[in-house]
Tab-separated table of C-alpha atoms and ligand atoms in Angstrom:
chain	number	residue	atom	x	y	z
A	1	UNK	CA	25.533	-20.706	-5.104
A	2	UNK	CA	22.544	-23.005	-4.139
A	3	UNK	CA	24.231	-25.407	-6.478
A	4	UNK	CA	27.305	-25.043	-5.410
A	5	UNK	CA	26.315	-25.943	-1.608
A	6	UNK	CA	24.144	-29.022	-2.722
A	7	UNK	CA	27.410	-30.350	-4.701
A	8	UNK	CA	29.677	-30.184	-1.595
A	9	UNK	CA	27.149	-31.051	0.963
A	10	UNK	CA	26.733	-34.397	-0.986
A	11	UNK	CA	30.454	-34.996	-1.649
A	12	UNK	CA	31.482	-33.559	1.718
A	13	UNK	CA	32.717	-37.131	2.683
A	14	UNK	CA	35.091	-38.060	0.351
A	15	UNK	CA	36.770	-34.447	-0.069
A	16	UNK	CA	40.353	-34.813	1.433
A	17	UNK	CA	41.873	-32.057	3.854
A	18	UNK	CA	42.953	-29.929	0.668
A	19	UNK	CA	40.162	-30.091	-1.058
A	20	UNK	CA	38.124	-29.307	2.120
A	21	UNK	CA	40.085	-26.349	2.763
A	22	UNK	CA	39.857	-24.559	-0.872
A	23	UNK	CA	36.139	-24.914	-0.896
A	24	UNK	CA	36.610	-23.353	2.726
A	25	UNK	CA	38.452	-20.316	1.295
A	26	UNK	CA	36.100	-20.063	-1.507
A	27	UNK	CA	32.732	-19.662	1.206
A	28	UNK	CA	34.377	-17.370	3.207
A	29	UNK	CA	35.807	-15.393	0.203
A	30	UNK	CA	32.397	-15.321	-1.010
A	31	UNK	CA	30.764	-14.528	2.313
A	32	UNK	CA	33.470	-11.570	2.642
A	33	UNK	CA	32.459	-10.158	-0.921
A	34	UNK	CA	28.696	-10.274	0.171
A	35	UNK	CA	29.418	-8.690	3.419
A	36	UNK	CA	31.429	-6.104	2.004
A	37	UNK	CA	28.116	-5.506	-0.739
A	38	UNK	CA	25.880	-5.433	2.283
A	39	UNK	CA	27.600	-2.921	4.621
A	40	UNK	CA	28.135	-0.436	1.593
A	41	UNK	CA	24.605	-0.614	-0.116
A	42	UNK	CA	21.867	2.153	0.846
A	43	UNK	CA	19.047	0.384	1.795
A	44	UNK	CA	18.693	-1.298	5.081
A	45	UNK	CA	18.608	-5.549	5.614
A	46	UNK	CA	17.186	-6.938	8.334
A	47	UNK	CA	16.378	-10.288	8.824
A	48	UNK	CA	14.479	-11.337	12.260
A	49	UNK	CA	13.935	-14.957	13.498
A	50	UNK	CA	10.867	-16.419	14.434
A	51	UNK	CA	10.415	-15.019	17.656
A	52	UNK	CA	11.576	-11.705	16.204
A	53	UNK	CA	14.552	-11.348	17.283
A	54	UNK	CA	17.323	-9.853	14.848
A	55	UNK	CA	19.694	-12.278	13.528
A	56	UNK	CA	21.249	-10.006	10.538
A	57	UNK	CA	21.112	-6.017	10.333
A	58	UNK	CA	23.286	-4.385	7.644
A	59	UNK	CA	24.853	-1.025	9.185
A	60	UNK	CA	22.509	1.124	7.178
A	61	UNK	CA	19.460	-0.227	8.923
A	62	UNK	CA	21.016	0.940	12.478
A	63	UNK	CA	21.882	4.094	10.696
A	64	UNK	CA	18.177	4.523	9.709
A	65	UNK	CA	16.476	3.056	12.551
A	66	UNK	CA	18.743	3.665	15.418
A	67	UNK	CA	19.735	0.838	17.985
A	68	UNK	CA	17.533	-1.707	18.865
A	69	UNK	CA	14.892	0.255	16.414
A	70	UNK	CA	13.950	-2.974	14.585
A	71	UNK	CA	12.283	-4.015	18.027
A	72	UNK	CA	9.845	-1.018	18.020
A	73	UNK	CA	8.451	-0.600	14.558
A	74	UNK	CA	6.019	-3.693	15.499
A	75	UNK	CA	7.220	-6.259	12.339
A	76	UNK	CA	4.613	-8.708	11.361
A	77	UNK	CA	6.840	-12.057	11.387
A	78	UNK	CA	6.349	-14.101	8.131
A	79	UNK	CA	4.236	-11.908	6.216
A	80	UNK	CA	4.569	-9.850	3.087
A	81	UNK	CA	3.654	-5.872	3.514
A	82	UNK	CA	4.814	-2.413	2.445
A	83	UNK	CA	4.456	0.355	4.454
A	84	UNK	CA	5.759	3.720	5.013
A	85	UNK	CA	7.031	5.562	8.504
A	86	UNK	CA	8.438	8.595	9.238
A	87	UNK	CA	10.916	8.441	11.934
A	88	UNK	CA	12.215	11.414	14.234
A	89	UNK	CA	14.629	9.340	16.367
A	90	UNK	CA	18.340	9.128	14.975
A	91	UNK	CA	17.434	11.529	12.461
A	92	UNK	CA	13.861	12.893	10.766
A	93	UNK	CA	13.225	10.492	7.916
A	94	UNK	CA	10.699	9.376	5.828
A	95	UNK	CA	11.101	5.296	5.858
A	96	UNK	CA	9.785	2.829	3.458
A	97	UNK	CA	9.235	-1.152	4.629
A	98	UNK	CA	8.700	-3.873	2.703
A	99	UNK	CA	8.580	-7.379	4.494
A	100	UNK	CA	8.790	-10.387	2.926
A	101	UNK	CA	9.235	-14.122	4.206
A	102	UNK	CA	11.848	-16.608	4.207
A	103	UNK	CA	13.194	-19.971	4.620
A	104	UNK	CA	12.813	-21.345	8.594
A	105	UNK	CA	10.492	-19.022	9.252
A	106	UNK	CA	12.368	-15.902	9.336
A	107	UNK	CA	11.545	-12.724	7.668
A	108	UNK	CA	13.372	-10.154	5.622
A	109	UNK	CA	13.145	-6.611	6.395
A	110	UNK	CA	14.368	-4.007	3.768
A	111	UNK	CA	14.402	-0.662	4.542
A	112	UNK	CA	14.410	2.444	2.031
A	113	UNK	CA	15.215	5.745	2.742
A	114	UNK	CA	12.523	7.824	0.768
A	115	UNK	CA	12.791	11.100	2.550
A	116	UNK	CA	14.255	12.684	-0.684
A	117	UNK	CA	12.257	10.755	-3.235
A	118	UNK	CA	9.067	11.510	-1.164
A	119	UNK	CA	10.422	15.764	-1.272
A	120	UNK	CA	11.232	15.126	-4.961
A	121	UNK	CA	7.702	13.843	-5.950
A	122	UNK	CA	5.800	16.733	-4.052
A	123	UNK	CA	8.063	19.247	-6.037
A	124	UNK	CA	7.513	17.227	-9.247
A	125	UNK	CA	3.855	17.440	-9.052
A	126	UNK	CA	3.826	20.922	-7.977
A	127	UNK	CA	6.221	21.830	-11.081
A	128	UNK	CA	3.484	20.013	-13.201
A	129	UNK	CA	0.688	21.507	-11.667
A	130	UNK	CA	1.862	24.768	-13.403
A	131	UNK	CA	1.946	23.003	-16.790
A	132	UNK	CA	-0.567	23.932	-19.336
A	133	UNK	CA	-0.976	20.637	-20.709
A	134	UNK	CA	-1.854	19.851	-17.560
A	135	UNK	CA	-4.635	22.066	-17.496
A	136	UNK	CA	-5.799	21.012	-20.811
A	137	UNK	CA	-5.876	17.787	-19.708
A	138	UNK	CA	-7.763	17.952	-16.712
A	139	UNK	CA	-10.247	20.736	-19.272
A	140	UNK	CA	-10.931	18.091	-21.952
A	141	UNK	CA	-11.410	15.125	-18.911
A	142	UNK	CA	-13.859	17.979	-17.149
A	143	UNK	CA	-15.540	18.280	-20.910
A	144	UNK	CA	-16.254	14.852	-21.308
A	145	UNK	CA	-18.052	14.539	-18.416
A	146	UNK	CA	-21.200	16.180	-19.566
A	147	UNK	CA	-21.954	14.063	-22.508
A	148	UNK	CA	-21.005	11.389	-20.605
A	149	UNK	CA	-24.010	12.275	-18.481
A	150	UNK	CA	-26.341	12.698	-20.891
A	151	UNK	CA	-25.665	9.251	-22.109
A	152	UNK	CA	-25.926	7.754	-19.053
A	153	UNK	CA	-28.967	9.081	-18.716
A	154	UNK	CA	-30.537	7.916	-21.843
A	155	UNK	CA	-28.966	4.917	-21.373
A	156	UNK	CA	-30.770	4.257	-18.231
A	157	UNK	CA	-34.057	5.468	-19.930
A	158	UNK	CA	-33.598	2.726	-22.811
A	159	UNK	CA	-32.858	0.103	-19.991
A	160	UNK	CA	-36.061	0.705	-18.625
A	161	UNK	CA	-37.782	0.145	-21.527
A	162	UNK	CA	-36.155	-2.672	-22.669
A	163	UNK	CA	-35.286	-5.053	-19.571
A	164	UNK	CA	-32.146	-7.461	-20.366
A	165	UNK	CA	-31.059	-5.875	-23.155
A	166	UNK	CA	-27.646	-7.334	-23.522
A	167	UNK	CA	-26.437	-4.183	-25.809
A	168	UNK	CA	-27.523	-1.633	-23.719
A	169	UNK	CA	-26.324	-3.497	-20.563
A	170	UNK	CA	-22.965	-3.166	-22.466
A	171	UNK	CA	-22.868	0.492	-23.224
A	172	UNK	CA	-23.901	0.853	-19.798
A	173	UNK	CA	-20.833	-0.968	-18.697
A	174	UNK	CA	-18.752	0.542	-20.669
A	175	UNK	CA	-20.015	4.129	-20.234
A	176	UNK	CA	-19.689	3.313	-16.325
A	177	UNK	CA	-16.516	2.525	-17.075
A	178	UNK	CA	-15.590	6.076	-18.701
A	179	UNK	CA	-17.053	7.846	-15.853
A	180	UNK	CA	-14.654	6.195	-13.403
A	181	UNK	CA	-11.654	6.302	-15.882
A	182	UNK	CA	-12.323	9.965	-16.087
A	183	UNK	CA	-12.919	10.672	-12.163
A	184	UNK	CA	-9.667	8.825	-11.384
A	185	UNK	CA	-7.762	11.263	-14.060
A	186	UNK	CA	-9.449	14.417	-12.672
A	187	UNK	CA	-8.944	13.286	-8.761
A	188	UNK	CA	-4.993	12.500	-9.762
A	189	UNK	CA	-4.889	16.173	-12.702
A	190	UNK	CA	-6.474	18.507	-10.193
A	191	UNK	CA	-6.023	17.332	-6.649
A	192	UNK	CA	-8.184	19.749	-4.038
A	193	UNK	CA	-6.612	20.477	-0.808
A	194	UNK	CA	-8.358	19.042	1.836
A	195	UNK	CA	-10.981	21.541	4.287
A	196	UNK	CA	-9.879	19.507	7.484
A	197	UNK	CA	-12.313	20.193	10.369
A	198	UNK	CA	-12.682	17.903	13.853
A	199	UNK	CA	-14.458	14.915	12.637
A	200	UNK	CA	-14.975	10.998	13.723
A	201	UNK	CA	-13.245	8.788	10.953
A	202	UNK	CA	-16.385	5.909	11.715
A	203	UNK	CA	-18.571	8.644	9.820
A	204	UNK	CA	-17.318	8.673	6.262
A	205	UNK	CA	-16.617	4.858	6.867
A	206	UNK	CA	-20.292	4.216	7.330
A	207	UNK	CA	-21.868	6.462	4.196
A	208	UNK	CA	-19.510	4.491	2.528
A	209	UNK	CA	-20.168	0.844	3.581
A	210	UNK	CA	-23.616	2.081	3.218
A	211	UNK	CA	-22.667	3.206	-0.927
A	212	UNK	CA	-21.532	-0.241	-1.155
A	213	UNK	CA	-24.029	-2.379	0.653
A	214	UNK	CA	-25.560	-3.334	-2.517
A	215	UNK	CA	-22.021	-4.425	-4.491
A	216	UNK	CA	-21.246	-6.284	-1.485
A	217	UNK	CA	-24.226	-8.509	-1.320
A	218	UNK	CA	-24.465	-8.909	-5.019
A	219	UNK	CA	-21.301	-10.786	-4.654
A	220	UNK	CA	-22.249	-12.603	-0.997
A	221	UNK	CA	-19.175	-11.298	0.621
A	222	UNK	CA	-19.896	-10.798	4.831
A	223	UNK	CA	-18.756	-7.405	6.107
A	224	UNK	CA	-17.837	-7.638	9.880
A	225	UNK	CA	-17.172	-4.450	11.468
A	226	UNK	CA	-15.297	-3.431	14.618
A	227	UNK	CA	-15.553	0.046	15.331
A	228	UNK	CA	-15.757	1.469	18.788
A	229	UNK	CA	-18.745	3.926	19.821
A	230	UNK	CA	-16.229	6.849	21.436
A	231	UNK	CA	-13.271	7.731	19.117
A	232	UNK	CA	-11.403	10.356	19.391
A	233	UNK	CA	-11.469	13.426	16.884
A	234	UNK	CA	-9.233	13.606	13.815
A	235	UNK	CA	-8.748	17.009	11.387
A	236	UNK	CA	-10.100	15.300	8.490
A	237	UNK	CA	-12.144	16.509	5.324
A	238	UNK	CA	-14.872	13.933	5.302
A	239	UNK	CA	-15.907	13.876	1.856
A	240	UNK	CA	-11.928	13.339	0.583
A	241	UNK	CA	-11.499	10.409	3.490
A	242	UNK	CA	-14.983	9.149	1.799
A	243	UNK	CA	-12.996	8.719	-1.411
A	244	UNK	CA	-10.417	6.698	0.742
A	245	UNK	CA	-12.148	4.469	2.078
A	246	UNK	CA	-14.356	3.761	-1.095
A	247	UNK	CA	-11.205	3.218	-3.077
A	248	UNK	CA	-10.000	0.400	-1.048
A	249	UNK	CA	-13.461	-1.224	-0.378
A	250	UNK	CA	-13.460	-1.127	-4.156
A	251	UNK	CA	-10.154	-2.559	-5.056
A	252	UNK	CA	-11.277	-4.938	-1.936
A	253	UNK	CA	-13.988	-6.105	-4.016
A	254	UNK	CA	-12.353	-6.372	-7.414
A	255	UNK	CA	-9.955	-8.535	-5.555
A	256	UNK	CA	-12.365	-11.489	-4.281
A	257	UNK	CA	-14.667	-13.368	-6.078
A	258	UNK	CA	-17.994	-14.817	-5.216
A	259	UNK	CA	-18.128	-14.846	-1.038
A	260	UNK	CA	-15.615	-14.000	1.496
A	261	UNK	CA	-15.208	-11.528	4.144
A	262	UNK	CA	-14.288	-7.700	4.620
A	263	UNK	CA	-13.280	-6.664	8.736
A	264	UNK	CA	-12.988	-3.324	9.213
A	265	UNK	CA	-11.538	-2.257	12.360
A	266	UNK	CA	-10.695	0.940	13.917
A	267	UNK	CA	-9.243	1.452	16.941
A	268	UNK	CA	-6.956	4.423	18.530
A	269	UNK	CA	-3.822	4.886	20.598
A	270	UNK	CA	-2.170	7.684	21.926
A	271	UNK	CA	-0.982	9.411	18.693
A	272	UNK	CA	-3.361	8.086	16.118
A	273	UNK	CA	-6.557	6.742	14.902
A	274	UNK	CA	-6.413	3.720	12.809
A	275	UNK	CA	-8.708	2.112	10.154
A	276	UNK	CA	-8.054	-1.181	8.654
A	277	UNK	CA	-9.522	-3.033	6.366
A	278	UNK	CA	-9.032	-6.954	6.082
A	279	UNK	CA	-10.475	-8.823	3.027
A	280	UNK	CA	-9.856	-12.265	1.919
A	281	UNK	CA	-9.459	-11.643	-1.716
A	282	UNK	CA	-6.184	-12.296	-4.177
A	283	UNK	CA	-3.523	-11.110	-2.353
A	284	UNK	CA	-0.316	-9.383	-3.911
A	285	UNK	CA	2.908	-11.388	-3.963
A	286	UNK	CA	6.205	-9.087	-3.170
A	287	UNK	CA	6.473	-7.592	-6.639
A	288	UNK	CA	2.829	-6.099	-6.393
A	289	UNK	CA	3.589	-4.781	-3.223
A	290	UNK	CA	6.987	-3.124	-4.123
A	291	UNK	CA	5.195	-0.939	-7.003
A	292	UNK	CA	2.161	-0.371	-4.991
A	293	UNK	CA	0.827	3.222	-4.945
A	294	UNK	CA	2.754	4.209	-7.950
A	295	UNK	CA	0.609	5.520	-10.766
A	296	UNK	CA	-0.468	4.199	-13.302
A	297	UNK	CA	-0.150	0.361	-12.138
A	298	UNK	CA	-2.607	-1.871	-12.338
A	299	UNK	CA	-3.247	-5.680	-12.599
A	300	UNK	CA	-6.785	-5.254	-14.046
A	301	UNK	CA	-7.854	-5.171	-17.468
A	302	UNK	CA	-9.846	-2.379	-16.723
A	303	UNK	CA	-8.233	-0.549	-14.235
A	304	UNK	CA	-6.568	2.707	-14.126
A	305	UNK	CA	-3.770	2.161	-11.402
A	306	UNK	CA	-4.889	5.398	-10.337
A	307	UNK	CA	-7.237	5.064	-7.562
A	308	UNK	CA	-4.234	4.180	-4.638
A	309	UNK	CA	-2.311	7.422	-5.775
A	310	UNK	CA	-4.944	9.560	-5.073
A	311	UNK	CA	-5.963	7.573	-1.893
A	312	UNK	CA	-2.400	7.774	-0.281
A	313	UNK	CA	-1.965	11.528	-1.613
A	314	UNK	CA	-5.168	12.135	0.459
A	315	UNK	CA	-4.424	10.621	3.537
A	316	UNK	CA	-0.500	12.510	3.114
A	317	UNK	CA	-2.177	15.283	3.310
A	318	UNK	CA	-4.145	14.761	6.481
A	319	UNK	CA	-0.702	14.058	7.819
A	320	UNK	CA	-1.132	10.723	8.103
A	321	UNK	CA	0.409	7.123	6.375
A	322	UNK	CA	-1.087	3.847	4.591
A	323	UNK	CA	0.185	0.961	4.356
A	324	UNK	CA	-0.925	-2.925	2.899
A	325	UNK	CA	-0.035	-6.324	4.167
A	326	UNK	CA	-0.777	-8.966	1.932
A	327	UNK	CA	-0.280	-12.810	1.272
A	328	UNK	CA	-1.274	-14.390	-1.840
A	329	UNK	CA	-4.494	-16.525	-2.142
A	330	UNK	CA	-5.220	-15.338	1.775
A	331	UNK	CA	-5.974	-11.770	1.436
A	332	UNK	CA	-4.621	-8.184	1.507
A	333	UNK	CA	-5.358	-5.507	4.895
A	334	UNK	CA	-5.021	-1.939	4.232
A	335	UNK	CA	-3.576	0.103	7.453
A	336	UNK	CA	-4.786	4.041	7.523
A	337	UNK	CA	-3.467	5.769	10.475
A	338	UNK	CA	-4.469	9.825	11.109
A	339	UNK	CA	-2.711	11.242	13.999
A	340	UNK	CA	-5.362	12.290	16.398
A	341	UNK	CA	-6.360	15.814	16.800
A	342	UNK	CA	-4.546	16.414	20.835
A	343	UNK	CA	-1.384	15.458	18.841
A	344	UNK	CA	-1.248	18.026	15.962
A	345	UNK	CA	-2.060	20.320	18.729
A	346	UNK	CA	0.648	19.474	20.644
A	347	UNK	CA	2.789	19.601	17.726
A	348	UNK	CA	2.200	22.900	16.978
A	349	UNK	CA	2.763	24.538	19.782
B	1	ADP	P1	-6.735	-0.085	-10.092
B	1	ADP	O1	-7.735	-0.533	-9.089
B	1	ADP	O2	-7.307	0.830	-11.114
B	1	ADP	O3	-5.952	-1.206	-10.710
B	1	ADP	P2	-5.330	0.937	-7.777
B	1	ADP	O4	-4.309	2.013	-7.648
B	1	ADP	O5	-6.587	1.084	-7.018
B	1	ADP	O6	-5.638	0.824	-9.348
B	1	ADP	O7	-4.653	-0.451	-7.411
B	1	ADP	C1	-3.416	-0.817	-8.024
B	1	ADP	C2	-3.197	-2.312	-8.006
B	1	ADP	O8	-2.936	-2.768	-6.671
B	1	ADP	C3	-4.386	-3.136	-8.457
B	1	ADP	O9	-4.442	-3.260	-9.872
B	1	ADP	C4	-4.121	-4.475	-7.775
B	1	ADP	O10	-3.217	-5.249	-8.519
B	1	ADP	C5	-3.434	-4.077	-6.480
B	1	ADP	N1	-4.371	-4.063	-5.335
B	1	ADP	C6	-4.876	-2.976	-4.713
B	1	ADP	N2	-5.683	-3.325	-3.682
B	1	ADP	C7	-5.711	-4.676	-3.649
B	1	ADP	C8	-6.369	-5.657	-2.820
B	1	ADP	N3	-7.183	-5.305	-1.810
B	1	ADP	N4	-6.134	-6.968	-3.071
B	1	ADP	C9	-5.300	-7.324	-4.094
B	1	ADP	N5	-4.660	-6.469	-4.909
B	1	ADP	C10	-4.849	-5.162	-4.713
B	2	MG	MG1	-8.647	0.695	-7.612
């Protein structure tokens, strides 16, 4: 098509009236045909203008998000990001958005309707959580553990004794390596339900930036914080929103190289607290972002594509949602949001 347009925008002049009007009837067939595509298909299109304002909405996006809806789910213009949503208001859904830029600085909104996918996986793992070879799994990943341990251990014990020992330093790697491998498959085998009691999120943030402290100077990156004093309580299990949080410091890390920054920032509104963390590392372009949070991928040659399963199951299950924005070679921000205690109150009753 792009073709097609540059060959009749340069000929345009010397095309007579004929001419002119087949290549007329040829657009506006072809416009017809995409139209027609766009008002049957199952996933809303959206795309907004610079100021935001929506130029193009397919009728499955009003469906989905109700009049003027586009308006109040707060789009970042000209940015890539994926996040999820659940919606009350035409209908209860469970929404998936993916943003991605375009030409003259507009920005294309596509929105899925997961609601049965999301029921679907939740039955799927529960189906599997009944399998045996599940359990032997997760049995043989508990087993290794121990010796895994005990080499550690001895490990360390030979470091000491030999300083710069390029061998053991390997093992050590590569035994620290295990250990994760096999934490990741245990975490995603055998999830535990979360014990959620009143807590403030800024607590497991902090034993975690203070886990880290070390890997983050090693590699000179600046961590600049921006967390409130007062926040208001969320039902959380603090050692599972630990795991959170380290997860995505982690992949934060693995994602910039030498220098750089990481902003956290919390801050809370009527229905939720929110944590997000900003770094400056690799970004994800718009393929990244479409499989992100499925198991099992992972860019790294050492990774276990793992580790944002588990963190999005956990934060599910405190009843909240996660979502990434990202822009590639400026950074990626992570977006947790738990709904604040007052409102699961008011929700239950
Ligand atoms: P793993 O870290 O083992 O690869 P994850 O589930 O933690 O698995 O992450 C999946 C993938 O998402 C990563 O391999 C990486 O490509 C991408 N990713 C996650 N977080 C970031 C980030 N902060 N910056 C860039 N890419 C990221
Ligand atoms: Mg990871």
């Amino acid at each position: 098509m792009k073709n097609f347009f540059k060959g009749v925008r340069k000929h345009i002049g010397k095309l007579d009236a004929a001419t002119l009007r087949e290549q007329y009837r040829l657009v506006s067939d072809e416009f017809d045909f995409f139209e027609t595509v766009f008002r049957a298909i199952k996933e809303g299109i959206v795309v907004l203008d610079e100021n935001g304002s929506v130029v193009y909405q397919n009728p499955f996006a009003e469906e989905v998000l109700g009049k003027g809806g586009v308006e109040r789910l707060g789009i970042a213009l000209g940015t890539s990001s994926k996040r999820e949503l659940t919606v009350t208001y035409p209908e209860e859904r469970c929404l998936e958005l993916q943003t991605m830029p375009l030409e003259r600085k507009s920005t294309l909104l596509i929105v899925r309707d997961v609601t049965g996918e999301r029921r679907h996986t939740e039955e799927a793992l529960m189906a599997a959580g009944q399998s045996a070879v599940r359990d032997l799994a997760a049995g043989v990943a508990h087993e290794i553990g121990n010796p895994l341990n005990a080499l550690s251990l001895n490990l360390q014990l030979m470091a000491r004794e030999n300083p710069g020992d390029e061998l053991i330093e390997t093992c050590k790697h590569q035994v620290k390596r295990l250990d994760g491998i096999i934490r990741d498959f245990l975490q995603a085998l055998r999830p535990s339900r979360p014990c959620l009691v009143p807590g403030n999120v800024a607590e497991p943030l902090a034993e975690c930036l203070k886990a880290l402290k070390i890997r983050f100077e090693e590699k000179h990156i600046r961590v600049v914080l921006n967390i409130p004093r007062a926040l208001p309580m969320v039902a959380m299990d603090k050692n599972q929103l630990e795991q959170v949080f380290f997860n995505l410091f982690k992949n934060a890390l693995e994602a910039m190289g030498d220098g750089g920054e990481i902003e956290v920032a919390v801050r809370a509104n009527d229905a939720d607290v929110e944590v997000r963390i900003q770094d400056s590392g690799t970004g994800m372009d718009a393929e990244q972002l479409k499989h992100l949070f499925e198991p099992y991928r992972t860019s790294k040659a050492e990774g276990t594509g793992l580790g944002l399963m588990i963190t999005a199951r956990i934060v599910h299950e405190h009843g909240g949602t996660i979502g990434a924005e990202s822009e590639v070679g400026k950074g990626t921000a992570f977006t947790v949001r738990l709904p604040r205690i007052e409102r699961r109150i008011r929700a239950l009753k």
